[in-house]
Coordinates of C-alpha atoms and ligand atoms in Angstrom, one line a residue:
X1 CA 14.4 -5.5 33.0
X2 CA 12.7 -7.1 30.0
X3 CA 13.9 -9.5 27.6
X4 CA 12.7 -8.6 24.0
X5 CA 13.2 -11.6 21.6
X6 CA 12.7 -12.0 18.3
X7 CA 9.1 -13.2 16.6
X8 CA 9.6 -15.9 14.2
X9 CA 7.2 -18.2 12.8
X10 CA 5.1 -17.9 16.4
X11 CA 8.2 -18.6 18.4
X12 CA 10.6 -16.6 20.2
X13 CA 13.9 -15.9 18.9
X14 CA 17.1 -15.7 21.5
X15 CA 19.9 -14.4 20.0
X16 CA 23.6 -14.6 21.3
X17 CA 23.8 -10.7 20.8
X18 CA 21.7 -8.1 22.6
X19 CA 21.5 -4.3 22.8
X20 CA 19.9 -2.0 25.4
X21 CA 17.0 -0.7 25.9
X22 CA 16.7 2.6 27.7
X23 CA 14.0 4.9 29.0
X24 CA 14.2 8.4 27.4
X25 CA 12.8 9.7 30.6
X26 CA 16.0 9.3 32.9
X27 CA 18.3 6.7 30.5
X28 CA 17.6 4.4 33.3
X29 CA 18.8 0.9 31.3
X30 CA 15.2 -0.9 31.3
X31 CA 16.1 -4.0 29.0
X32 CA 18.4 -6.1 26.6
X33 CA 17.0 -6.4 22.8
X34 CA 18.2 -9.9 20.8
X35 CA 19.7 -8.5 17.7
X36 CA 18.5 -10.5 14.8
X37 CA 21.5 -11.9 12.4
X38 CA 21.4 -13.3 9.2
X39 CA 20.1 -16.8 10.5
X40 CA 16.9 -15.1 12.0
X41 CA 16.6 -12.8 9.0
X42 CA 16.6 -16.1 6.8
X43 CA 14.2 -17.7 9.2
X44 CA 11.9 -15.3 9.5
X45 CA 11.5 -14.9 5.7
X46 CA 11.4 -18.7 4.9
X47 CA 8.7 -18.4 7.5
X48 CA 6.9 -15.9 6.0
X49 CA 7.2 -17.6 2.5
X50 CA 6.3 -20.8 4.0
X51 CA 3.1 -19.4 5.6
X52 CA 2.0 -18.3 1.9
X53 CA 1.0 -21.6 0.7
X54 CA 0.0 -22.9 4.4
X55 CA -3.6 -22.4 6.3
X56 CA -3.0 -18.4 5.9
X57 CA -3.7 -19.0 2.1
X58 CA -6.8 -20.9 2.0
X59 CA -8.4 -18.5 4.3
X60 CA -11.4 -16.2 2.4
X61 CA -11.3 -12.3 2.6
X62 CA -13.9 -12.6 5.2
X63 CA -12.0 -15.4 7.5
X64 CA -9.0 -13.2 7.7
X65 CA -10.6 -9.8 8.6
X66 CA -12.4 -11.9 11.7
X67 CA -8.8 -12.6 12.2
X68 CA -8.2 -9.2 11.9
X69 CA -10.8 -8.5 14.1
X70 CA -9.8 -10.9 16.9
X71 CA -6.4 -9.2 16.8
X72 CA -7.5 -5.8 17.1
X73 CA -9.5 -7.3 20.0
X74 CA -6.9 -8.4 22.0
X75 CA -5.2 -5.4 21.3
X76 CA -7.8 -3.0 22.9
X77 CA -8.0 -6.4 26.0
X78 CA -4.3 -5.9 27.1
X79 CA -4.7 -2.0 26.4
X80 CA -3.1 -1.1 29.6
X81 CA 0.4 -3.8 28.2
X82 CA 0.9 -1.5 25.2
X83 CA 0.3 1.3 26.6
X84 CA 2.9 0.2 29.2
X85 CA 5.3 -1.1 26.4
X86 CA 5.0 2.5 24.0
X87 CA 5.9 4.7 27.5
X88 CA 8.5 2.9 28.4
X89 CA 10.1 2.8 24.9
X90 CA 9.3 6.6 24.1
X91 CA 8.8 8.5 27.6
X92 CA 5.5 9.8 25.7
X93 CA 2.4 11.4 28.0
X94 CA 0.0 8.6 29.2
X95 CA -2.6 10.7 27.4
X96 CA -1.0 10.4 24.5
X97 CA 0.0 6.9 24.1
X98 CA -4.0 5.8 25.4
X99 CA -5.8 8.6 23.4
X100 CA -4.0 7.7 20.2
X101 CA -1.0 5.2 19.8
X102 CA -3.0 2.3 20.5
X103 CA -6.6 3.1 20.1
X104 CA -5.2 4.0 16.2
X105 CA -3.4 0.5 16.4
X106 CA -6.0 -1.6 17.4
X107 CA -8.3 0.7 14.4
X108 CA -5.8 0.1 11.5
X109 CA -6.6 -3.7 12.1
X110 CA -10.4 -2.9 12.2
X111 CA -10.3 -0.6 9.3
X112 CA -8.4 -2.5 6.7
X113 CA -10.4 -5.6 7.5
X114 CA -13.8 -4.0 6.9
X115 CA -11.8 -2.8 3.7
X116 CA -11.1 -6.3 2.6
X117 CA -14.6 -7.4 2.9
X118 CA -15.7 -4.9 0.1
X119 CA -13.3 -4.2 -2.4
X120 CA -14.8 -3.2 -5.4
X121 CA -14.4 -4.6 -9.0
X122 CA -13.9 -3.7 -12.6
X123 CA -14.9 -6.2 -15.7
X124 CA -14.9 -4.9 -19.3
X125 CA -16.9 -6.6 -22.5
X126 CA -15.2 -6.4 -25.2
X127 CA -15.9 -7.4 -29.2
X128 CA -13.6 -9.5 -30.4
X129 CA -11.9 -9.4 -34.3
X130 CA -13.6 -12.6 -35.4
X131 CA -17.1 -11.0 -34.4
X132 CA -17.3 -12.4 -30.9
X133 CA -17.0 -11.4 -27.2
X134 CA -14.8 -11.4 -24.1
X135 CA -14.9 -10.4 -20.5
X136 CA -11.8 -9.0 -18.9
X137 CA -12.1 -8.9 -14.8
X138 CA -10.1 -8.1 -12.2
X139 CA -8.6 -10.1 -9.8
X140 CA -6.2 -8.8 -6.7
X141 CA -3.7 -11.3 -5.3
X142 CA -1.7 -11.0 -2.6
X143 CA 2.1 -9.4 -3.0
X144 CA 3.9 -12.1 -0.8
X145 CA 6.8 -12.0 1.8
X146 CA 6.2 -7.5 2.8
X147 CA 9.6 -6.5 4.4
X148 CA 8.2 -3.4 7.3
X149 CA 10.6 -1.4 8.5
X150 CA 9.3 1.4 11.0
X151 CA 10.4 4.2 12.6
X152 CA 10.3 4.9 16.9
X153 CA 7.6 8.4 17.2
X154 CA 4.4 7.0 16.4
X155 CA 5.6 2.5 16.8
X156 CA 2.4 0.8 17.5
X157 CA 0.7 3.1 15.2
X158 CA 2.9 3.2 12.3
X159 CA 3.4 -0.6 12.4
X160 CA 0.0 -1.4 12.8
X161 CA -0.8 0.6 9.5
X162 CA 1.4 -1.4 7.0
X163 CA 0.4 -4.8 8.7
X164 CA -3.3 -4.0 8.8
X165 CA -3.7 -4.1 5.2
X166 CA -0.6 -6.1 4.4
X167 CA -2.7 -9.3 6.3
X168 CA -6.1 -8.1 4.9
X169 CA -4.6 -8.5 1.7
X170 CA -3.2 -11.9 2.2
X171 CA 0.1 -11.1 2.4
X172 CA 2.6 -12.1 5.3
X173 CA 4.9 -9.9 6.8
X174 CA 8.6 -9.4 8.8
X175 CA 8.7 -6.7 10.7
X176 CA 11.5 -4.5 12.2
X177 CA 10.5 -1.8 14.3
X178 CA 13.1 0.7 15.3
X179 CA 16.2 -0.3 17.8
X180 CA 14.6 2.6 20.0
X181 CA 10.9 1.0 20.2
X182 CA 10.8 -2.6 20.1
X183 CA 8.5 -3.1 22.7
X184 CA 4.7 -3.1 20.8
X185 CA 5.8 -4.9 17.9
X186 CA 6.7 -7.4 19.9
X187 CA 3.7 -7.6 22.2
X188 CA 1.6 -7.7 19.3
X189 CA 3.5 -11.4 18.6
X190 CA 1.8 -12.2 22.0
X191 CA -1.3 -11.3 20.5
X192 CA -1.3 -12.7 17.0
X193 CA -0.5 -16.1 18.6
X194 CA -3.8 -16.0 21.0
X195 CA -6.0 -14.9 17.8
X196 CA -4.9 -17.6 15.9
X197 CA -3.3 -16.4 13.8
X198 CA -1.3 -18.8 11.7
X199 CA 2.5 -19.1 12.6
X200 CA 5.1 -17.3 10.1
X201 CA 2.2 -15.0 8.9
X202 CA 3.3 -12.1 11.4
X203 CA 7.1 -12.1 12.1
X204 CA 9.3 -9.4 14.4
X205 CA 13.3 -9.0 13.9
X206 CA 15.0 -6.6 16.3
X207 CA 18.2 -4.8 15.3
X208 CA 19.6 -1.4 13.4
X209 CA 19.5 -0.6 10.4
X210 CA 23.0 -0.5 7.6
X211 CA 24.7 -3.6 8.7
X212 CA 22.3 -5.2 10.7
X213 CA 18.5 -6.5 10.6
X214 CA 17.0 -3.7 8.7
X215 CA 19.8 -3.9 6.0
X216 CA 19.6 -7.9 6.2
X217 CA 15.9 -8.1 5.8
X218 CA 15.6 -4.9 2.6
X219 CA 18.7 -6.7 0.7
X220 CA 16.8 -10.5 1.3
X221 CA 15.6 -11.4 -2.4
X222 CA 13.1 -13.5 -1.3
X223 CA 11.4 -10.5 0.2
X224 CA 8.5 -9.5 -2.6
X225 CA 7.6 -5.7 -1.4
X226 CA 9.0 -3.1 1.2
X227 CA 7.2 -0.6 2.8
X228 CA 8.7 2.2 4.8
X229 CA 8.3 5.0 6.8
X230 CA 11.6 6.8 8.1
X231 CA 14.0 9.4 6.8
X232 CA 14.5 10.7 3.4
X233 CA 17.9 9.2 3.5
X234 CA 17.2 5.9 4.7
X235 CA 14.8 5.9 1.7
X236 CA 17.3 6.5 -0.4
X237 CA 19.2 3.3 0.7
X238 CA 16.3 1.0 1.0
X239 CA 15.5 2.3 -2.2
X240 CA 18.9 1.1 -3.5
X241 CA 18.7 -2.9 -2.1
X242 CA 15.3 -2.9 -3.7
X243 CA 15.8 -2.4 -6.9
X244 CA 17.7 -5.7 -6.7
X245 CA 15.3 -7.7 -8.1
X246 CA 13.2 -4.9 -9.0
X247 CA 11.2 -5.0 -5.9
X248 CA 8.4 -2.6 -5.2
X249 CA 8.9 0.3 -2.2
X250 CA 6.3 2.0 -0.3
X251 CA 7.8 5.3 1.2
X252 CA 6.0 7.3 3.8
X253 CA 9.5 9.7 4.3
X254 CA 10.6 13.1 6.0
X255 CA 9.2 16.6 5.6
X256 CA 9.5 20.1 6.6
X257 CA 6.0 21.2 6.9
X258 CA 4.5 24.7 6.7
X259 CA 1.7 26.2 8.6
X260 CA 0.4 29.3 7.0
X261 CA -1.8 31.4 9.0
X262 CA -4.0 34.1 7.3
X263 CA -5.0 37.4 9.1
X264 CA -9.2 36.3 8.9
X265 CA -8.2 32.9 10.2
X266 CA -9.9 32.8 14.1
X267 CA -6.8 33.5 16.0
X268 CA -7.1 31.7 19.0
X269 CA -7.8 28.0 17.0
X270 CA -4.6 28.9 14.5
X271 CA -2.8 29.4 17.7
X272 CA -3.8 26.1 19.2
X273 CA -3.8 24.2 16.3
X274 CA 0.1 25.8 15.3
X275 CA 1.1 24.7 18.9
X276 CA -0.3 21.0 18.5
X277 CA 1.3 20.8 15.3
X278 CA 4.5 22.1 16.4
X279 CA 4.9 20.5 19.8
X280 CA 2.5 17.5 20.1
X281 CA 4.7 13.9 20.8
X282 CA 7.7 16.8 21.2
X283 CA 7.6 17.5 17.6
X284 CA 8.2 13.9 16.9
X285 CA 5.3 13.5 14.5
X286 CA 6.2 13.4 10.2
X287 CA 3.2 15.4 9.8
X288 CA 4.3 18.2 12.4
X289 CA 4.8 22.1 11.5
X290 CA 8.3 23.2 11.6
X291 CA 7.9 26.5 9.6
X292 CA 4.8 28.7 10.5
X293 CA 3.9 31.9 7.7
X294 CA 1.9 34.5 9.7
X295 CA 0.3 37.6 7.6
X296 CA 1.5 40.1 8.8
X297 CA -1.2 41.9 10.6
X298 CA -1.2 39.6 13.0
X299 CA 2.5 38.4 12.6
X300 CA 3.7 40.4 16.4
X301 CA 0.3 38.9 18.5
X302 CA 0.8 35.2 16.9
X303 CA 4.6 35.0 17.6
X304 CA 3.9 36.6 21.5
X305 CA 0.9 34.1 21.5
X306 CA 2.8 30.9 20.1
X307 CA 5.9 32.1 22.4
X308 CA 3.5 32.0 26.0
X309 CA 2.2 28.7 24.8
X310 CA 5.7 27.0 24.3
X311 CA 6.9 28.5 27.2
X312 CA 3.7 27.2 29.7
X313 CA 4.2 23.6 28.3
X314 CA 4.6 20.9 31.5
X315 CA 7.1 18.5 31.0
X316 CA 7.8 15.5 32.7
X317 CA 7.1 12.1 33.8
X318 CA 4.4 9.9 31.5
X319 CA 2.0 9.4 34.2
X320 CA 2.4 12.4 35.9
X321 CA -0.4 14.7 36.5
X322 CA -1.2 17.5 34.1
X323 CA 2.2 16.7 31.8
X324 CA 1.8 17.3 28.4
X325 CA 5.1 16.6 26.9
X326 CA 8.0 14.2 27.1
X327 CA 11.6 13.8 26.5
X328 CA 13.1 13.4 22.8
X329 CA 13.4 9.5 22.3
X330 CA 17.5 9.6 22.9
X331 CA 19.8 11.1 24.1
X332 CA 21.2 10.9 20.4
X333 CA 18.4 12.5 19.1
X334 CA 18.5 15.3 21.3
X335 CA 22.3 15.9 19.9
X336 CA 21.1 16.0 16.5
X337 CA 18.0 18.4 17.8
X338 CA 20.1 20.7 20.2
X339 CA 22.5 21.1 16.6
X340 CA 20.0 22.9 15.5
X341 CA 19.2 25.0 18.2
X342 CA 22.7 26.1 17.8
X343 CA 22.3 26.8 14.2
X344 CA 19.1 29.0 14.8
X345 CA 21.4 31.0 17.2
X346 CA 24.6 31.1 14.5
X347 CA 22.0 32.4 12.2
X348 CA 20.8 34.9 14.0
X349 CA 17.5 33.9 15.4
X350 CA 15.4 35.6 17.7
X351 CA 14.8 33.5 20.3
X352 CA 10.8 33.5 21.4
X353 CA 10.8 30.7 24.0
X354 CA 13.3 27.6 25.0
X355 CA 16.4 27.0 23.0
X356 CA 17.8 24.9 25.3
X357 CA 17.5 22.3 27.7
X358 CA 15.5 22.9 30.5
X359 CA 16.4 22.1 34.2
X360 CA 14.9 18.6 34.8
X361 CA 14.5 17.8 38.7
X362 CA 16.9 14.5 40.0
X363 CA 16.9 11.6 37.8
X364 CA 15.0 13.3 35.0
X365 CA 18.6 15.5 34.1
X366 CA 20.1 12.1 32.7
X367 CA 16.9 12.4 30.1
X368 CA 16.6 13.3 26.7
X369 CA 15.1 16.5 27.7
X370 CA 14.9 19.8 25.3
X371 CA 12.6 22.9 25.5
X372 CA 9.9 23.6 23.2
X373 CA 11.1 26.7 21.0
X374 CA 9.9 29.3 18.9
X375 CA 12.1 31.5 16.8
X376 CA 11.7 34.3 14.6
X377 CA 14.3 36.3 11.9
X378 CA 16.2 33.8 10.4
X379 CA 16.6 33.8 6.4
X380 CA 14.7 31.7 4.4
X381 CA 18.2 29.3 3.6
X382 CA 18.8 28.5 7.3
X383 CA 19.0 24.6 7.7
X384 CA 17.1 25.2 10.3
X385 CA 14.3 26.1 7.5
X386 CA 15.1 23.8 5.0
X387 CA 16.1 20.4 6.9
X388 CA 13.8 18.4 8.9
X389 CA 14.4 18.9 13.2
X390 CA 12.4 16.1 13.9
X391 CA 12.1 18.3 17.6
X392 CA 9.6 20.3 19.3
X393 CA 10.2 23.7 17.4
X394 CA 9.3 26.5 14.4
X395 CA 10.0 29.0 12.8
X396 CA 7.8 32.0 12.6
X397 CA 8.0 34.3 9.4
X398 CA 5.5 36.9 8.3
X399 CA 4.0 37.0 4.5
X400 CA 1.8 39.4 2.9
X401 CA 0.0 37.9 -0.1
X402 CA -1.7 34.2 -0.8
X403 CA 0.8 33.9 -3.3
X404 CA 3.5 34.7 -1.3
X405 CA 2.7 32.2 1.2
X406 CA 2.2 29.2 -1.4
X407 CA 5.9 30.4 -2.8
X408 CA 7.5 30.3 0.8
X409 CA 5.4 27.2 2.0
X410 CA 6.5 25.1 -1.5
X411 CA 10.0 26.3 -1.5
X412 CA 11.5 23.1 -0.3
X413 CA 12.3 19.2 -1.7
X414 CA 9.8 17.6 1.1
X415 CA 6.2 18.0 0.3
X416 CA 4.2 16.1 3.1
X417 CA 1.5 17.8 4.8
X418 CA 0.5 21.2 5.0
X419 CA -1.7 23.1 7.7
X420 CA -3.9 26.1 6.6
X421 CA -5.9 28.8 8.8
X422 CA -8.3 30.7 7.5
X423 CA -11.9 31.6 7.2
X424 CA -12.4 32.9 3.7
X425 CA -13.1 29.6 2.0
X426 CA -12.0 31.0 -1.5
X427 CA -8.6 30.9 -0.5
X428 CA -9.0 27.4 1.3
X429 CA -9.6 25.9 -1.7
X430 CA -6.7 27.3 -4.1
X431 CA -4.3 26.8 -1.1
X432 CA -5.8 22.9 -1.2
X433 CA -4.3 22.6 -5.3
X434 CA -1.5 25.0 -4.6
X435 CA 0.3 23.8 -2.0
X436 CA 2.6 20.8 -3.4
X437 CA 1.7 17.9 -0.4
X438 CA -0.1 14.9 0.1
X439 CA -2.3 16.1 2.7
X440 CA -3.6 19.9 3.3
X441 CA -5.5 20.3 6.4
X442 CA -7.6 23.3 7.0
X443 CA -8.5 24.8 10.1
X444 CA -7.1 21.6 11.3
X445 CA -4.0 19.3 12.0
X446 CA -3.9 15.4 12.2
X447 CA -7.5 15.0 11.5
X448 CA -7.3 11.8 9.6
X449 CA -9.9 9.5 8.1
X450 CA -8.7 6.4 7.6
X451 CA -9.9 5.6 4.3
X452 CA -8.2 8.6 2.8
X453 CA -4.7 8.7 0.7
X454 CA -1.8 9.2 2.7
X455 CA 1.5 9.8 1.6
X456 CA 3.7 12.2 0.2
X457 CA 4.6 14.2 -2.7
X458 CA 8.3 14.7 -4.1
X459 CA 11.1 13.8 -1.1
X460 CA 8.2 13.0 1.4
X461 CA 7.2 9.1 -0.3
X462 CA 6.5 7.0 -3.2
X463 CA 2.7 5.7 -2.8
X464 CA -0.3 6.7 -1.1
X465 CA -1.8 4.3 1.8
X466 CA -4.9 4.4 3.2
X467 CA -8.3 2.4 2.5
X468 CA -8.6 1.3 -1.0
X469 CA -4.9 3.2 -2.0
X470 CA -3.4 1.0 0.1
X471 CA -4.4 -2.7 -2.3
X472 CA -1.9 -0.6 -4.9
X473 CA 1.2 -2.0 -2.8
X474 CA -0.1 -4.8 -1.1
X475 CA -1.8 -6.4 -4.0
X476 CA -1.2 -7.3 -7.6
X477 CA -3.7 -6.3 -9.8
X478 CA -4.1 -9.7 -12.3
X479 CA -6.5 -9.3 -15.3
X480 CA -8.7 -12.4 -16.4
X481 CA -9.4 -11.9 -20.0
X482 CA -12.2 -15.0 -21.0
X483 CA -13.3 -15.3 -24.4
X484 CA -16.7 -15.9 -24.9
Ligands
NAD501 P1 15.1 6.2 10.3 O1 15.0 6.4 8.8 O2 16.4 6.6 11.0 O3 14.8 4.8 10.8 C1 13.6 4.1 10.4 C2 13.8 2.6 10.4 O4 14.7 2.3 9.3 C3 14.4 2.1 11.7 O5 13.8 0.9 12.0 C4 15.9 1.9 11.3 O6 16.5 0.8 12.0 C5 15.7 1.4 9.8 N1 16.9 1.7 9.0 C6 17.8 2.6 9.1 N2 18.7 2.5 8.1 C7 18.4 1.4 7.3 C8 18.9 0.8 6.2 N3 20.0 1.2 5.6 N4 18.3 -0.3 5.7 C9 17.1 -0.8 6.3 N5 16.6 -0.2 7.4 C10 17.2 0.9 7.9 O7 13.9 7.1 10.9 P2 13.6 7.4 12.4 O8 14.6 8.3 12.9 O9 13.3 6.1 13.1 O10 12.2 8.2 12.2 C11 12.1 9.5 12.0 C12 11.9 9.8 10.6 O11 10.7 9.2 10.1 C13 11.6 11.3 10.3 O12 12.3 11.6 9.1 C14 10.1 11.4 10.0 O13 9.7 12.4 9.2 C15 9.9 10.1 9.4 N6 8.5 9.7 9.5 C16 7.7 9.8 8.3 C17 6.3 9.5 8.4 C18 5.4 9.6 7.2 O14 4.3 9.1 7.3 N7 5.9 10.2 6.1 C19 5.8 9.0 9.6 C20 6.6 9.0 10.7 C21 8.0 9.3 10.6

């Protein structure tokens, strides 16, 4: 059974109130969680506003991404501890959690403090009235005290990549990873303290959201910035406790992504790439296709192709041999998942593959366990169209024309990511400015380069991160004007 504490100013918290921890695999109860209260929230941010003016601050750009460095370092040295932690908080496939959770946490430290090291510059000269000169320049300061609040799919990942640029910038940071996964945001305590990394500078508080740490930490005024990523609706009321004291959000939010898949597009990569966008992490990934538009040529060969795919899918134990999928992260979750697969049947759905949940063998049945589904047939107004599943499912509907597609694919409040198969590279390109999303991929899904915007339009955020986008939040921009 492990003990996670809370992080505070390089000590460990104890609380007088825990919660448990339990493996999604079988619900077997694997530890107790110290819920931070107001008294740790307080003294993590005092901490992290102490640590401003302490050794942290008088540290150059280059000092603090060899910090960064030495992190990301002991990271990839107790490689086989996180990926350890990330299984046992999300029942994900060994191959998954060492191919990309940590490799991608260890990167964002790598990436942001290469970034930091290069930052480019702007100066103007300008005339003056009384015939002279001045030089305006730029200078970029840190934000402060950045609140992080993080959601359980992707937890070392999506962590790493506010608090890789938050420190690269200067700033310090509380963290407070989802009650589901509190396991690598608190290793990664472990590991800031053997870098050397300054005490207060990297904080962790464990606990829920409305009413308890997350709420606590979004609502504390001495907390300069938020960044987020999490539901639409939790947005919304993080969105609200900011704007007391007018403080700056970063939003990386829901969707309901479309996958459009043209009749030239090579068949047998749309079908692979539609399955890993639909199924990967058991649909558990913001980015993931929930609605696929097939032309209609190929509509009846993609749906019987996708449908043999779902249906060969091995599910089971992280470390078991050849398993490519795990369970849901809760047995809540599944609820809220297994509603919709209800819906899809109330409204009609042909059902390609799963729908249910499959027959798990012993001490797996207590899991969080649902099959991975295709449908086809509903109306374009099913929920299960229009609101995000969060599970490892689509819809399939045929299209005929490009424009078609782009009306069907835009046709809802989200506008995250979009994936795109096709050879004719004419219609690559206007389905690239069409499509209302933050990220497009063609003939492709999840290929990311880390120095690229990410974000979302509409519903999906507020902000892009990624290399240089990401100084917008965690720095202020100051401008130096210097008469000559
Ligand atoms: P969630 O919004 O339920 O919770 C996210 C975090 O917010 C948790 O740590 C939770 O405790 C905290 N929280 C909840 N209510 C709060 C409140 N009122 N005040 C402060 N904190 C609060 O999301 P989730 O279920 O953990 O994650 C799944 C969601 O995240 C999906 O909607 C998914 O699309 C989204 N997501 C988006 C991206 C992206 O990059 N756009 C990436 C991953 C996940």
């Amino acid at each position: 059974m492990t003990e996670f504490r809370n992080f505070i100013n390089g000590q460990w918290v104890a609380t007088g109130k825990t919660f448990d921890n339990r493996d999604p695999v079988d619900n077997r109860l694997i530890g107790q969680v110290h819920e931070a209260g107001a008294a740790e929230v307080d003294a993590a941010v005092a901490a992290a506003r102490a640590a401003l003016s302490g050794p942290w601050a008088g540290l150059k750009a280059q000092q603090r991404a060899e910090l960064l460095h030495a992190v990301a370092d002991g990271i990839d040295k107790r490689f086989d501890d996180f990926v350890d932690a990330e299984i046992a908080d999300t029942g994900k496939p060994y191959g998954l959690a060492s191919h990309l959770d940590i490799p991608r946490g260890a990167a964002n430290f790598k990436i942001f403090a290469d970034l930091i090291r290069n930052v480019p510059n702007e100066s103007f000269e300008m005339d003056t009235p009384d015939h002279g000169h001045a030089l305006n320049y730029a200078v970029r300061v840190p934000r402060g005290v950045i609140g992080v609040i993080c959601p359980w799919n992707l937890p070392l990942l999506l962590m790493t990549w506010k608090v890789g640029p938050a420190l690269a910038c200067g700033n310090t940071v509380v963290v407070k990873p989802s009650e589901d996964t509190p396991g690598t945001a608190t290793l990664l305590g472990e590991v800031m303290n053997q870098a050397g990394v300054p005490p207060g500078v990297y904080n962790v508080i464990h606990g829920f959201g409305p009413d308890s740490a997350g709420e606590l930490l979004t609502r504390h005024p001495e907390v300069d910035g938020i960044t987020f990523t999490g539901e639409t609706r939790t947005g919304e009321a993080i969105m609200q406790a900011a704007a007391r004291g007018v403080r700056p959000v970063s939003f990386e939010l829901g969707g309901k992504n479309p996958g459009i898949v043209f009749a030239d597009a090579d068949f047998d990569k749309a079908v692979a790439g539609i399955a890993r966008a639909a199924f990967d992490n058991t649909g558990q990934v913001c980015l993931g296709t929930e609605r696929v538009y097939v032309q209609r040529p190929i509509f009846e060969r993609f749906v019987a192709a996708l449908g043999e795919r779902a249906r060969a899918y091995r599910l089971g134990r992280p470390r078991d041999p050849g398993v490519d999928l795990g369970p849901l992260i809760s047995l809540r979750h599944r609820e809220k998942v297994l509603r919709y697969y209800q819906y899809a049947r109330d409204d009609g759905a042909t059902v390609v593959a799963g729908g249910g949940v499959p027959d798990m063998p012993g001490a797996l049945a207590e899991g969080a366990w649902v099959q991975p589904t295709v449908w086809t047939g509903l109306p374009e107004s099913s929920r299960v169209i229009r609101e995000e599943i969060f599970g490892p499912c689509c819809h399939i509907a045929p299209f005929d024309t490009e424009e078609e597609a782009v009306v069907l694919a835009n046709a809802t409040p989200y506008g995250l990511a979009a994936t795109v198969w096709t050879s004719n590279v004419g219609t690559a390109h206007r389905l690239g400015k069409a499509l209302n999303v933050g990220i497009c991929w063609v003939n492709s899904w999840f290929l990311r380069d880390l120095r690229t915007a990410f974000g979302g339009a509409r519903q999906s955020g507020i902000g892009r991160e990624g290399g240089v986008h990401s100084l917008e939040f965690y720095t202020e921009l100051r401008n130096v004007c210097v008469k000559l």
